[in-house]
Amino acid sequence: RKEVEQDPGPFNVPEGATVAFNCTYSNSASQSFFWYRQDCRKEPKLLMSVYSSGNEDGRFTAQLNRASQYISLLIRDSKLSDSATYLCVVNKGRALTFGSGTRLQVQP
Amino acid sequence: DARVTQTPRDKVTEMGQEVTMRCQPILGHNTVFWYRQTMMQGLELLAYFRNRAPLDDSGMPKDRFSAEMPDATLATLKIQPSEPRDSAVYFCASGNTVGDNTEAFFGQGTRLTVV
């Protein structure tokens, strides 16, 4: 079983839609969590950290459920520019472990 | 705007040749990572350093790969001899580790093609 699992997608949604991604992790000792965004042929970029209490940054909301070992990312009012691959990342006191990513395609 | 700088951006080399990739981490960051990305495997950790000391290089094929940090402004990843299966994008990332938390920032990567 992979340490971090994500649905690869693609998620095809119209502009303005709300879309949610989930990610599960296997190690209950994991301590910090992130969402990264990666555009085609570019480097991953930190989107947001995920805190136990949940956190919001504009149209993006991240939540953590430690009991069920999953992390979610909600994007409201999708824009064309949100089209990218979203990587779930987990840290259990060593280096960051990346999921394989969920591809989002926002359509006009 | 501080950023991680990697060189070269692209490298095409023949099988058997030595390849050296360089990374300049963001000034003040205490942790440096090397990752490799392929379509099949996604992002895989090769090695990482904290305060220039190697902490984990278990993801690297030891017989051909080596990673070093000769000083705080330079990290290197070497492959000798290179093989076609090493073709991938190699990313360096740096961050500040506080407790067990590291927010990592990536360089633009080195796209390596071994023919």
Coordinates of C-alpha atoms in Angstrom, one line a residue, chain B residues 18-93:
Chain B
E18 CA 28.9 11.4 -15.5
V19 CA 26.1 13.9 -14.8
T20 CA 26.3 16.6 -12.1
M21 CA 23.3 18.6 -11.1
R22 CA 23.6 21.6 -8.9
C23 CA 21.2 23.4 -6.5
Q24 CA 21.5 26.7 -4.7
P25 CA 19.0 26.5 -1.8
I26 CA 17.2 29.6 -0.4
L27 CA 19.5 31.5 1.9
G28 CA 18.8 30.6 5.5
H29 CA 17.0 27.3 4.9
N30 CA 18.3 24.5 6.9
T31 CA 16.9 21.5 4.9
V32 CA 17.6 20.5 1.3
F33 CA 15.9 17.7 -0.6
W34 CA 16.6 15.9 -3.8
Y35 CA 13.5 14.4 -5.6
R36 CA 13.2 12.6 -8.9
Q37 CA 10.0 12.7 -10.9
T38 CA 8.9 10.3 -13.7
M39 CA 5.5 9.7 -15.1
M40 CA 5.4 6.1 -13.8
Q41 CA 6.7 6.7 -10.2
G42 CA 5.7 10.3 -9.5
L43 CA 7.9 12.2 -7.0
E44 CA 10.4 10.0 -5.2
L45 CA 12.8 11.2 -2.5
L46 CA 16.4 10.5 -3.3
A47 CA 18.2 12.2 -0.4
Y48 CA 17.9 15.0 2.1
F49 CA 20.2 17.1 4.3
R50 CA 19.7 19.1 7.4
N51 CA 22.2 21.7 8.4
R52 CA 24.4 20.2 5.6
A53 CA 24.4 16.7 7.2
P54 CA 23.0 13.9 5.1
L55 CA 19.9 12.4 7.0
D56 CA 18.5 10.0 4.5
D57 CA 19.8 8.8 1.1
S58 CA 18.0 5.4 1.1
G59 CA 16.1 6.4 -2.0
M60 CA 19.3 6.6 -4.1
P61 CA 20.9 3.8 -6.0
K62 CA 24.2 3.9 -4.0
D63 CA 26.3 2.3 -6.6
R64 CA 25.9 5.2 -9.1
F65 CA 24.3 8.2 -7.3
S66 CA 25.9 10.5 -4.8
A67 CA 24.6 13.6 -3.1
E68 CA 26.7 16.2 -1.2
M69 CA 26.5 19.6 0.3
P70 CA 30.0 21.1 0.2
D71 CA 28.7 24.3 1.7
A72 CA 25.4 26.0 2.7
T73 CA 24.9 27.5 -0.7
L74 CA 25.4 24.5 -2.8
A75 CA 24.0 21.0 -3.1
T76 CA 25.1 18.5 -5.7
L77 CA 23.7 15.3 -7.1
K78 CA 26.0 13.1 -9.2
I79 CA 25.2 10.1 -11.4
Q80 CA 28.2 8.0 -12.5
P81 CA 27.8 6.1 -14.8
S82 CA 24.4 7.3 -16.1
E83 CA 21.9 4.9 -17.6
P84 CA 18.8 5.5 -19.8
R85 CA 16.5 4.6 -16.8
D86 CA 17.9 7.6 -15.0
S87 CA 16.0 9.9 -17.4
A88 CA 13.7 12.0 -15.3
V89 CA 13.2 15.4 -13.9
Y90 CA 15.4 16.0 -10.8
F91 CA 14.1 18.6 -8.3
C92 CA 15.9 20.2 -5.5
A93 CA 13.8 21.8 -2.7

